[in-house]
XYZ file of C-alpha atoms in Angstrom:
458
model
C 0.034 0.005 0.044
C 1.370 3.329 -0.964
C 2.205 6.293 1.193
C -0.255 9.168 1.338
C 0.731 12.304 0.386
C 1.075 13.431 4.153
C 3.280 10.602 5.201
C 5.432 11.325 1.967
C 5.937 15.106 3.016
C 6.550 13.768 6.527
C 9.222 11.325 5.367
C 10.825 14.174 3.465
C 10.758 16.640 6.374
C 12.244 14.004 8.898
C 14.886 13.416 6.378
C 15.774 16.990 5.948
C 16.030 17.237 9.771
C 18.097 14.251 10.059
C 20.400 15.632 7.514
C 20.543 19.022 9.119
C 21.385 17.537 12.576
C 24.275 15.334 10.783
C 25.737 18.245 9.148
C 25.665 20.273 12.276
C 27.340 17.513 13.995
C 29.961 17.149 11.389
C 30.735 20.766 11.499
C 30.912 20.739 15.422
C 33.512 17.727 15.342
C 35.702 19.014 12.706
C 35.893 22.641 14.314
C 36.508 20.714 17.588
C 39.167 18.723 16.115
C 41.122 21.855 14.593
C 40.924 23.442 18.199
C 41.965 20.393 19.990
C 45.047 19.524 17.800
C 48.508 20.904 19.121
C 49.229 24.257 18.085
C 51.631 24.872 15.445
C 55.291 24.654 16.557
C 57.904 27.094 15.915
C 61.759 26.666 15.722
C 64.804 28.563 16.279
C 68.698 27.777 15.766
C 71.473 29.441 17.730
C 75.244 28.875 17.394
C 77.212 29.360 20.477
C 80.839 30.317 19.163
C 82.793 29.753 22.077
C 86.763 30.047 22.614
C 87.343 26.147 22.321
C 84.501 24.914 19.994
C 81.164 25.970 18.302
C 77.867 24.398 19.363
C 74.425 24.543 17.551
C 71.279 24.185 19.332
C 67.761 23.862 17.819
C 64.781 25.039 20.270
C 60.969 24.811 19.614
C 57.911 26.216 21.284
C 53.952 26.279 20.572
C 53.051 29.121 18.417
C 50.476 30.308 21.181
C 52.746 31.622 23.809
C 52.063 32.362 27.487
C 52.091 36.156 28.119
C 54.330 36.857 25.136
C 56.959 34.403 25.784
C 57.412 31.103 24.251
C 57.398 27.695 26.221
C 60.674 26.671 24.761
C 62.593 23.311 24.841
C 65.715 21.993 23.332
C 65.197 20.033 20.074
C 68.818 19.235 19.137
C 72.322 19.821 20.274
C 75.215 19.588 17.910
C 79.046 20.317 18.257
C 80.720 21.557 15.207
C 83.890 19.728 14.026
C 87.205 21.583 14.682
C 87.892 24.234 17.242
C 86.441 27.670 18.077
C 85.967 30.051 14.988
C 88.628 32.340 16.257
C 91.172 29.682 15.846
C 90.619 29.997 12.110
C 92.715 33.269 11.369
C 95.013 31.810 8.731
C 92.045 30.414 6.655
C 88.753 32.217 7.655
C 86.702 30.398 5.173
C 87.165 27.157 7.079
C 85.347 28.772 9.937
C 82.010 29.189 7.786
C 82.523 25.583 6.519
C 82.985 24.188 10.005
C 79.425 25.042 10.519
C 77.864 23.028 7.678
C 77.459 19.798 9.209
C 75.571 20.867 12.325
C 73.349 23.213 10.146
C 72.442 20.224 7.838
C 71.284 18.178 10.937
C 69.204 21.192 12.078
C 67.502 21.565 8.839
C 66.863 17.906 8.599
C 64.876 18.159 12.002
C 62.942 21.191 11.135
C 60.098 20.808 8.761
C 61.012 22.150 5.212
C 58.083 24.305 5.089
C 59.010 26.176 8.333
C 62.806 26.766 7.066
C 62.311 30.348 5.810
C 60.610 31.339 9.070
C 63.317 29.761 11.383
C 65.288 32.550 13.137
C 69.014 31.603 12.977
C 71.811 33.763 15.113
C 75.454 33.074 15.654
C 76.622 34.596 18.985
C 80.429 34.713 19.564
C 81.939 34.940 22.912
C 85.279 35.469 24.824
C 87.407 33.952 21.932
C 86.292 36.204 19.351
C 86.240 39.237 21.769
C 89.966 38.588 22.312
C 90.697 38.327 18.611
C 89.004 41.490 18.106
C 91.089 43.273 20.301
C 94.120 41.641 18.952
C 93.490 41.952 15.429
C 89.964 43.218 14.350
C 90.423 42.843 10.684
C 91.065 39.091 11.145
C 87.909 38.992 13.176
C 85.943 40.949 10.685
C 86.955 38.466 7.847
C 85.846 35.556 10.118
C 82.485 37.038 10.938
C 82.154 37.662 6.891
C 82.864 33.995 6.205
C 80.289 32.642 9.071
C 77.731 35.180 7.686
C 78.270 34.097 4.071
C 77.577 30.316 4.749
C 74.642 30.916 7.085
C 73.037 33.664 4.807
C 73.169 31.032 2.020
C 71.113 28.565 4.298
C 67.237 28.564 3.695
C 66.570 30.143 7.103
C 65.849 33.569 8.654
C 69.516 34.733 9.286
C 69.668 37.182 12.057
C 73.357 37.856 11.786
C 76.642 36.811 13.350
C 78.383 39.028 15.906
C 79.806 39.283 19.091
C 77.645 38.680 22.186
C 78.569 41.316 24.924
C 79.707 39.857 28.187
C 76.706 41.262 30.065
C 74.294 39.505 27.656
C 76.077 36.322 27.792
C 75.876 36.146 31.505
C 72.226 37.468 31.545
C 71.045 34.945 28.958
C 72.536 32.228 30.940
C 70.709 33.502 33.972
C 67.472 33.259 32.190
C 68.262 29.659 30.854
C 68.927 28.210 34.321
C 65.993 29.767 36.144
C 63.587 28.802 33.300
C 64.860 25.086 32.960
C 64.551 24.941 36.894
C 60.944 26.222 36.638
C 61.805 29.216 38.548
C 60.379 31.723 35.854
C 57.135 29.352 34.790
C 55.781 26.529 36.339
C 52.749 24.405 35.162
C 50.161 24.227 38.302
C 48.092 21.035 39.336
C 45.044 23.095 37.907
C 46.352 22.966 34.407
C 47.724 26.514 34.050
C 51.011 28.106 33.691
C 51.887 30.398 36.806
C 54.731 32.418 38.082
C 56.671 30.740 40.889
C 57.540 32.743 44.049
C 60.716 35.066 43.499
C 62.547 33.462 46.171
C 63.041 30.375 44.082
C 65.171 32.267 41.535
C 68.909 31.190 41.337
C 72.177 32.816 40.348
C 74.265 31.844 37.317
C 78.119 31.496 37.207
C 79.806 30.340 33.858
C 83.392 29.448 33.874
C 84.288 29.310 30.356
C 87.869 28.917 28.623
C 88.402 32.602 28.098
C 86.054 34.375 30.624
C 83.883 33.966 33.486
C 80.393 35.316 34.155
C 78.531 36.103 37.354
C 74.785 36.759 37.120
C 72.078 37.066 39.708
C 69.204 39.070 41.158
C 70.446 40.933 44.301
C 68.400 41.752 47.329
C 68.665 45.472 46.655
C 69.093 47.654 43.765
C 71.858 47.534 41.248
C 74.101 50.493 41.827
C 76.061 50.407 38.422
C 73.880 50.648 35.450
C 76.684 48.916 33.283
C 76.024 45.686 35.055
C 72.242 45.741 34.936
C 70.125 43.739 32.327
C 66.363 44.094 32.162
C 63.915 41.505 30.894
C 60.201 40.758 30.566
C 59.455 37.207 30.501
C 55.951 35.713 30.570
C 54.661 39.020 31.698
C 57.107 39.507 34.675
C 59.987 42.089 34.967
C 63.364 41.158 36.070
C 66.485 43.203 36.898
C 69.541 41.119 36.558
C 73.054 41.910 37.861
C 75.643 40.486 35.429
C 79.334 41.043 34.900
C 81.865 39.091 32.494
C 85.677 39.006 33.366
C 87.705 38.637 30.252
C 91.062 36.933 30.715
C 89.768 34.902 33.676
C 88.407 31.895 31.986
C 90.296 28.758 32.881
C 92.366 28.509 29.666
C 93.563 32.226 29.679
C 94.393 32.120 33.602
C 96.528 28.969 32.804
C 98.221 30.697 30.006
C 98.873 33.808 31.958
C 100.420 31.701 34.885
C 102.659 30.081 32.852
C 103.789 33.456 31.304
C 104.609 34.769 34.706
C 106.862 31.720 35.126
C 108.472 32.278 31.979
C 109.235 35.823 33.045
C 110.914 34.654 36.068
C 113.063 32.036 34.179
C 116.339 32.873 32.589
C 117.766 29.467 31.995
C 115.112 27.956 29.444
C 113.800 25.849 32.512
C 110.658 26.670 34.619
C 109.559 24.945 37.716
C 105.795 25.022 37.792
C 104.405 24.658 41.168
C 100.867 23.507 39.936
C 102.275 20.618 37.704
C 102.725 17.229 39.615
C 106.113 16.034 40.521
C 107.910 14.180 37.775
C 106.028 16.046 34.907
C 108.534 17.548 32.257
C 107.919 18.929 28.944
C 108.954 21.252 26.340
C 106.522 23.924 25.050
C 106.620 26.790 22.481
C 106.873 30.073 23.781
C 105.538 32.319 20.911
C 101.938 31.061 21.095
C 101.794 31.759 24.678
C 102.568 35.644 24.262
C 100.000 35.814 21.425
C 97.063 36.200 23.563
C 95.814 39.877 24.382
C 95.320 38.287 27.959
C 99.068 38.174 28.381
C 100.190 41.771 28.967
C 103.975 40.991 28.587
C 106.199 40.417 25.630
C 108.502 37.267 25.240
C 111.821 37.829 27.166
C 114.507 39.450 24.881
C 117.053 36.618 23.830
C 114.440 33.810 25.101
C 114.822 30.408 23.265
C 111.864 29.572 21.047
C 111.048 26.886 23.476
C 110.949 26.309 27.073
C 111.112 23.203 29.011
C 108.567 23.036 32.068
C 109.254 20.532 35.153
C 106.320 20.074 37.795
C 107.199 21.060 41.299
C 103.978 19.924 42.835
C 103.648 22.442 45.494
C 100.030 23.378 46.100
C 100.963 26.201 48.466
C 103.135 27.779 45.947
C 100.447 27.111 43.120
C 97.933 29.141 45.273
C 100.228 31.916 45.827
C 101.005 32.132 41.992
C 97.259 32.106 41.138
C 96.424 34.965 43.619
C 99.027 37.129 41.814
C 96.674 37.096 38.893
C 93.825 38.798 40.749
C 94.098 42.408 41.946
C 92.288 42.014 45.400
C 93.700 45.139 46.952
C 91.723 47.238 44.542
C 88.573 46.102 46.593
C 89.862 46.314 50.173
C 87.149 47.750 52.589
C 84.331 47.432 49.807
C 81.496 45.101 50.605
C 80.079 45.581 46.981
C 83.401 44.601 44.937
C 84.926 41.569 44.001
C 88.421 42.119 42.266
C 90.100 44.447 39.700
C 87.902 47.030 41.238
C 84.678 45.512 39.738
C 81.398 46.346 41.420
C 79.118 43.358 42.651
C 76.172 43.332 45.158
C 76.209 40.948 48.009
C 75.440 37.484 47.183
C 71.975 35.990 47.398
C 70.472 32.759 46.877
C 71.515 29.526 45.296
C 73.908 29.316 42.488
C 74.290 26.949 39.523
C 77.989 26.974 38.157
C 78.984 25.708 34.532
C 82.547 24.503 34.207
C 84.102 23.900 30.943
C 86.731 21.192 30.805
C 88.361 19.536 27.981
C 87.918 16.011 27.821
C 91.297 14.912 27.061
C 93.959 12.936 29.107
C 96.741 15.323 28.058
C 95.166 18.117 30.146
C 95.385 15.992 33.462
C 98.463 18.093 34.145
C 96.237 21.003 34.454
C 93.623 19.568 36.852
C 95.570 20.749 40.008
C 95.823 24.395 38.715
C 92.369 24.423 37.431
C 90.866 23.526 40.786
C 92.733 25.908 42.775
C 91.934 28.752 40.306
C 88.223 27.747 40.840
C 88.561 27.871 44.645
C 90.404 31.240 44.314
C 87.836 32.760 42.038
C 84.804 31.497 44.203
C 86.071 32.340 47.638
C 88.280 35.277 47.410
C 86.939 36.625 44.151
C 83.048 36.268 44.144
C 82.843 36.119 48.091
C 81.517 32.681 48.725
C 82.539 31.379 52.212
C 82.317 28.059 53.981
C 78.974 28.976 55.223
C 77.556 29.592 51.595
C 79.602 26.985 49.942
C 76.582 24.461 50.211
C 74.530 26.835 47.964
C 76.703 26.164 44.777
C 75.924 23.503 42.355
C 78.187 22.268 39.610
C 76.190 21.583 36.677
C 76.578 21.218 32.883
C 72.952 20.382 32.301
C 69.715 20.775 34.068
C 66.607 18.822 33.007
C 68.464 17.370 29.959
C 69.079 21.128 28.782
C 72.312 22.696 28.371
C 72.675 25.746 30.378
C 74.652 28.098 28.698
C 73.455 31.400 27.282
C 71.635 30.173 23.804
C 68.419 29.152 25.576
C 67.966 32.409 27.477
C 68.682 34.218 24.067
C 66.108 32.195 22.327
C 63.445 32.697 25.260
C 63.980 36.571 25.005
C 63.743 36.505 21.355
C 60.383 34.807 21.425
C 59.079 38.146 22.795
C 59.642 39.552 19.348
C 58.278 36.809 17.402
C 54.624 36.956 16.372
C 52.337 34.305 17.742
C 49.168 32.973 16.821
C 45.787 33.664 18.928
C 46.404 32.402 22.284
C 44.609 29.104 23.303
C 42.390 30.856 25.570
C 41.075 33.424 22.720
C 40.747 30.328 20.404
C 38.617 28.629 23.018
C 36.404 31.616 23.236
C 36.234 31.810 19.476
C 35.340 28.248 19.274
C 32.426 28.643 22.001
C 30.751 31.457 20.110
C 30.988 29.239 16.866
C 29.839 26.117 18.486
C 26.898 28.031 20.125
C 25.851 29.580 16.579
C 25.860 26.092 15.048
C 23.773 24.634 17.585
C 21.159 27.394 17.571
C 20.962 27.111 13.780
C 20.653 23.543 13.976
C 17.854 23.637 16.870
C 15.934 26.233 14.984
C 15.998 24.389 11.770
C 14.730 21.422 13.762
C 11.977 23.673 15.335
C 10.635 24.767 12.017
C 10.611 21.154 10.517
C 8.889 19.933 13.507
C 6.208 22.507 13.156
C 5.656 21.772 9.686
C 5.082 18.049 10.506
C 2.630 18.840 13.082
C 0.640 21.270 10.759
C 0.633 18.379 8.100
C -0.555 15.510 10.255
C -2.763 17.302 12.490
C -4.368 20.306 10.740
C -6.587 22.698 12.531
C -10.343 22.645 11.863
């Protein structure tokens, strides 16, 4: 038996209502999927061109930032082959070529579609600072070759330049406080929040050519040249930071040996920091090429010097202390050495010490250890009581704690972001409500039409 015309119309109306509801559901789910999928990821590349080697780091962060600053994580660490770029004075082109291997690793990790928008920066530290003082034209040629290689790469090249000592220390401070969760932490309620300021720690970096001290003091910073200011995750920070060029481990050892050479007139020097039984012949010319060695090679001196170890820790400490000018700070509580201003120490400190991983440097372990003790105790002002507040680390939370992560975090403040997640959620709520309202309205109209057809009024 065939359907009546009313039943036929009713079937059509019900089909239309079902199709409308299904369409509404599909649109709802499609938009929900686009909202709930992870936000686009942004990437950045930073080269740390240190005195002894160059490292590349790739960082990533979600496009929707927290209070204008990215939640950054380390995606790749790569050490370039060869020494630091300051060593390529005889062939500057090799400085640029030495970066290609790590750069290729970085580009393989980052999606090709994002290469052009990936900011890339090379910051050179103490090794290139010293070369710039010694021979600025050589330093400029090396920077030119580095820039040539990086500018040819399909990235957003931001430049290759000297990183000021103040910035090196301050960015390292950002890094360590970020990885320790002292700038931003994820709460149990599922939100990002700023931890108490008491959790902030100081950063102390002992490199090959320089050493940096950075922390937030308990009072004002009285010397503007040592103050770095940042806004991170919506909060303001004023950080004390100072870099001591020529007080890195390698340069201290060079200066120490040069002083012993000055006191030797027989072509033989007794080194109090080398262990007894050690004996070696070293070339003198490279020793006096460093701008940190302010004396010239003694007239008539042989090209090579024989060095014997004396194994005398007391004499070793005395020789190391002569490299510091402690008398310039006598009677001043806010001074370290060489007349440098420093507020009173406050809080915990994380110390990053760079050591060459090679057995030929075993001879220098005694001198290196005593140099660190002298710098921390007599230089920076740590004591037996405050010593437990120091932690020696090269990494924290699986992340290298140099300056590069801090640099990238600060840079994310200037990189445009997509709409924050909260705003996206608000827009989604408005859209979803509109879709549901349209669906309900259409359903109501169809339902009313069906009632009118089936039960018409008399």
